[in-house]
CSV table of C-alpha atoms in Angstrom, one decimal:
chain,number,residue,atom,x,y,z
A,181,UNK,CA,0.5,-0.2,-0.4
A,182,UNK,CA,2.9,2.3,0.9
A,183,UNK,CA,4.2,1.5,-2.6
A,184,UNK,CA,1.0,2.6,-4.4
A,185,UNK,CA,1.3,5.5,-2.8
A,186,UNK,CA,4.6,6.3,-4.1
A,187,UNK,CA,3.3,5.7,-6.9
A,188,UNK,CA,0.6,8.0,-7.1
A,189,UNK,CA,2.1,11.3,-4.7
A,190,UNK,CA,4.3,10.6,-7.8
A,191,UNK,CA,2.2,10.3,-10.7
A,192,UNK,CA,0.5,13.8,-9.3
A,193,UNK,CA,4.0,15.2,-9.9
A,194,UNK,CA,4.8,14.8,-12.9
A,195,UNK,CA,1.3,15.6,-14.0
A,196,UNK,CA,1.9,18.7,-12.7
A,197,UNK,CA,5.3,19.6,-14.5
A,198,UNK,CA,3.4,19.3,-17.8
A,199,UNK,CA,2.9,21.7,-19.7
A,200,UNK,CA,-0.6,23.4,-17.9
A,201,UNK,CA,-3.5,23.5,-20.0
A,202,UNK,CA,-4.9,26.3,-22.8
A,203,UNK,CA,-7.6,27.9,-21.1
A,204,UNK,CA,-11.2,27.1,-23.1
A,205,UNK,CA,-12.1,29.9,-24.4
A,206,UNK,CA,-16.3,31.3,-23.4
A,207,UNK,CA,-17.3,31.6,-26.7
A,208,UNK,CA,-20.9,32.9,-27.0
A,209,UNK,CA,-21.4,31.3,-30.2
A,210,UNK,CA,-21.1,27.3,-31.0
A,211,UNK,CA,-17.8,25.5,-31.4
A,212,UNK,CA,-16.4,24.4,-33.3
A,213,UNK,CA,-13.3,24.1,-32.7
A,214,UNK,CA,-12.0,20.6,-34.3
A,215,UNK,CA,-14.5,19.1,-37.2
A,216,UNK,CA,-12.4,17.4,-40.0
A,217,UNK,CA,-14.7,19.5,-42.3
A,218,UNK,CA,-14.8,23.1,-43.7
A,219,UNK,CA,-10.3,23.2,-44.6
A,220,UNK,CA,-10.9,25.1,-47.2
A,221,UNK,CA,-12.3,26.7,-50.5
A,222,UNK,CA,-11.7,27.8,-54.1
A,223,UNK,CA,-13.7,30.1,-55.4
A,224,UNK,CA,-12.6,33.8,-57.0
A,225,UNK,CA,-13.2,37.3,-55.3
A,226,UNK,CA,-15.2,40.1,-56.8
A,227,UNK,CA,-12.3,41.6,-57.9
A,228,UNK,CA,-11.6,38.7,-60.1
A,229,UNK,CA,-8.6,36.9,-58.0
A,230,UNK,CA,-8.4,33.4,-57.5
A,231,UNK,CA,-8.8,32.5,-53.8
A,232,UNK,CA,-8.3,29.6,-50.9
A,233,UNK,CA,-8.5,30.1,-47.2
A,234,UNK,CA,-4.1,29.9,-46.9
A,235,UNK,CA,-4.9,33.5,-48.5
A,236,UNK,CA,-6.6,35.1,-45.2
A,237,UNK,CA,-3.8,32.9,-43.0
A,238,UNK,CA,-3.0,35.4,-40.1
A,239,UNK,CA,-6.5,37.0,-40.0
A,240,UNK,CA,-9.6,35.5,-38.2
A,241,UNK,CA,-11.9,35.2,-41.2
A,242,UNK,CA,-15.8,35.1,-40.9
A,243,UNK,CA,-17.3,33.4,-44.2
A,244,UNK,CA,-21.0,33.9,-44.9
A,245,UNK,CA,-23.1,31.4,-47.8
A,246,UNK,CA,-25.8,33.9,-49.3
A,247,UNK,CA,-26.8,35.1,-52.8
A,248,UNK,CA,-27.0,39.3,-53.5
A,249,UNK,CA,-30.9,39.0,-54.0
A,250,UNK,CA,-32.0,37.8,-51.6
A,251,UNK,CA,-34.8,40.2,-49.6
A,252,UNK,CA,-34.0,38.9,-46.0
A,253,UNK,CA,-31.0,37.1,-44.4
A,254,UNK,CA,-27.9,38.0,-46.9
A,255,UNK,CA,-28.5,41.1,-46.1
A,256,UNK,CA,-29.2,41.6,-42.8
A,257,UNK,CA,-25.9,39.2,-42.2
A,258,UNK,CA,-23.6,41.8,-43.5
A,259,UNK,CA,-25.4,44.7,-41.5
A,260,UNK,CA,-24.2,43.1,-38.7
A,261,UNK,CA,-21.7,42.0,-39.8
A,262,UNK,CA,-20.4,45.5,-40.6
A,263,UNK,CA,-21.6,46.9,-37.3
A,264,UNK,CA,-19.1,44.0,-36.0
A,265,UNK,CA,-16.6,45.3,-37.8
A,266,UNK,CA,-17.4,48.7,-36.8
A,267,UNK,CA,-17.3,47.7,-32.4
A,268,UNK,CA,-14.0,46.2,-33.1
A,269,UNK,CA,-11.8,50.0,-34.2
A,270,UNK,CA,-8.9,49.1,-35.9
A,271,UNK,CA,-8.2,45.2,-34.7
A,272,UNK,CA,-11.1,45.3,-37.5
A,273,UNK,CA,-8.2,45.0,-40.2
A,274,UNK,CA,-7.2,41.2,-38.8
A,275,UNK,CA,-10.3,40.2,-39.3
A,276,UNK,CA,-11.5,39.2,-43.1
A,277,UNK,CA,-15.0,38.6,-43.8
A,278,UNK,CA,-16.1,36.5,-47.3
A,279,UNK,CA,-19.7,36.2,-48.4
A,280,UNK,CA,-20.3,33.7,-51.8
A,281,UNK,CA,-23.0,32.9,-53.7
A,282,UNK,CA,-25.2,30.4,-54.0
A,283,UNK,CA,-26.2,32.1,-56.9
A,284,UNK,CA,-23.2,31.3,-59.2
A,285,UNK,CA,-26.6,32.1,-62.4
A,286,UNK,CA,-27.3,35.7,-61.1
A,287,UNK,CA,-24.9,36.6,-59.1
A,288,UNK,CA,-22.1,37.5,-61.9
A,289,UNK,CA,-18.4,39.2,-60.1
A,290,UNK,CA,-19.5,42.6,-61.3
A,291,UNK,CA,-22.7,42.6,-58.7
A,292,UNK,CA,-20.7,41.4,-56.5
A,293,UNK,CA,-18.5,44.2,-56.6
A,294,UNK,CA,-21.1,45.9,-56.0
A,295,UNK,CA,-23.0,45.0,-53.3
A,296,UNK,CA,-20.4,43.1,-51.4
A,297,UNK,CA,-18.3,46.3,-50.6
A,298,UNK,CA,-21.5,48.6,-49.5
A,299,UNK,CA,-21.2,46.6,-46.2
A,300,UNK,CA,-17.8,47.6,-45.3
A,301,UNK,CA,-14.9,48.2,-48.4
A,302,UNK,CA,-12.9,45.4,-46.8
A,303,UNK,CA,-15.4,42.2,-47.7
A,304,UNK,CA,-15.0,39.9,-50.6
A,305,UNK,CA,-18.2,38.0,-52.7
A,306,UNK,CA,-16.9,35.2,-54.1
A,307,UNK,CA,-18.2,32.7,-56.5
A,308,UNK,CA,-17.8,29.5,-59.2
A,309,UNK,CA,-19.8,28.4,-61.3
A,310,UNK,CA,-23.0,25.6,-60.7
A,311,UNK,CA,-20.3,22.6,-59.5
A,312,UNK,CA,-17.7,24.8,-57.7
A,313,UNK,CA,-20.2,26.1,-55.8
A,314,UNK,CA,-21.9,22.6,-55.3
A,315,UNK,CA,-18.3,21.2,-53.9
A,316,UNK,CA,-17.8,24.2,-52.2
A,317,UNK,CA,-21.1,23.9,-50.1
A,318,UNK,CA,-20.6,20.1,-49.3
A,319,UNK,CA,-17.8,20.5,-48.0
A,320,UNK,CA,-19.1,23.4,-45.7
A,321,UNK,CA,-22.0,21.6,-45.1
A,322,UNK,CA,-24.0,24.3,-46.1
A,323,UNK,CA,-27.7,24.0,-47.8
A,324,UNK,CA,-28.5,25.7,-50.6
A,325,UNK,CA,-31.5,25.2,-53.4
A,326,UNK,CA,-33.6,27.2,-55.5
A,327,UNK,CA,-37.2,28.0,-55.1
A,328,UNK,CA,-39.1,29.2,-58.8
A,329,UNK,CA,-40.9,32.2,-58.8
A,330,UNK,CA,-43.5,33.3,-61.2
A,331,UNK,CA,-41.2,33.6,-64.0
A,332,UNK,CA,-37.9,31.9,-64.7
A,333,UNK,CA,-35.7,34.5,-63.5
A,334,UNK,CA,-37.9,35.7,-60.4
A,335,UNK,CA,-36.6,32.5,-58.2
A,336,UNK,CA,-35.3,32.5,-54.3
A,337,UNK,CA,-32.7,30.7,-52.5
A,338,UNK,CA,-33.3,28.3,-49.4
A,339,UNK,CA,-29.9,28.5,-48.1
A,340,UNK,CA,-28.4,27.8,-44.6
A,341,UNK,CA,-28.5,30.6,-42.5
A,342,UNK,CA,-25.4,31.0,-40.2
A,343,UNK,CA,-21.4,32.0,-40.7
A,344,UNK,CA,-18.6,29.9,-39.8
A,345,UNK,CA,-15.3,31.5,-38.2
A,346,UNK,CA,-11.9,30.9,-38.7
A,347,UNK,CA,-9.0,31.6,-36.5
A,348,UNK,CA,-6.3,33.1,-37.5
A,349,UNK,CA,-4.7,29.5,-38.8
A,350,UNK,CA,-7.2,29.0,-40.7
A,351,UNK,CA,-9.2,26.5,-38.2
A,352,UNK,CA,-12.3,25.7,-37.9
A,353,UNK,CA,-13.7,27.6,-34.3
A,354,UNK,CA,-16.8,29.1,-34.2
A,355,UNK,CA,-21.1,28.8,-36.4
A,356,UNK,CA,-22.8,31.8,-36.2
A,357,UNK,CA,-26.4,32.1,-35.4
A,358,UNK,CA,-28.2,34.2,-37.7
A,359,UNK,CA,-30.2,37.4,-36.3
A,360,UNK,CA,-28.5,37.5,-32.8
A,361,UNK,CA,-26.8,41.1,-33.1
A,362,UNK,CA,-23.3,41.8,-33.2
A,363,UNK,CA,-22.6,42.4,-29.4
A,364,UNK,CA,-21.6,38.2,-28.8
A,365,UNK,CA,-20.1,38.5,-32.5
A,366,UNK,CA,-17.4,41.2,-31.1
A,367,UNK,CA,-17.0,39.2,-28.4
A,368,UNK,CA,-16.2,36.1,-29.9
A,369,UNK,CA,-14.0,37.1,-32.9
A,370,UNK,CA,-11.8,39.3,-29.9
A,371,UNK,CA,-11.8,36.1,-27.8
A,372,UNK,CA,-9.7,34.5,-31.8
A,373,UNK,CA,-8.1,38.3,-32.4
A,374,UNK,CA,-6.3,37.9,-28.5
């Protein structure tokens, strides 16, 4: 018994000598740390430049899937992210917001270049053809589906309404719920920027 207690005490001492565990960040949004999807994308930005997640290494990235003719979710999400950028102040330059269109048929490079920076000049619109859009949506587990309108071109697109957040190393960290206001998002981005 004495030998067992000595070994137990020694194991506690050795455990105490190890590297201390990193404190768990207390996010307001859904923590996705360690998930094995949403790893990368290959799309074109609204300036015509080919982009992957690696292009934004060193920044916290917020990625939202939507479309420019969306009547409600997309403009409110973009406005919310513009408010977050204002609340972050100088730290906002360390954040990259990406708007990925799920409507490549109508969302041309020119339209994205007009729409996306209207919310904040630092925001980037991303697009691909139908196959590239489907591939990225599958990788990110994003749902989208065309809903017919009165005419062939007046359709809407149902789509996932949240945003993904990546840390400075390009690792998936958070899923942001739609419509929560800027404060909880700002809180979580500040944790990732610290």
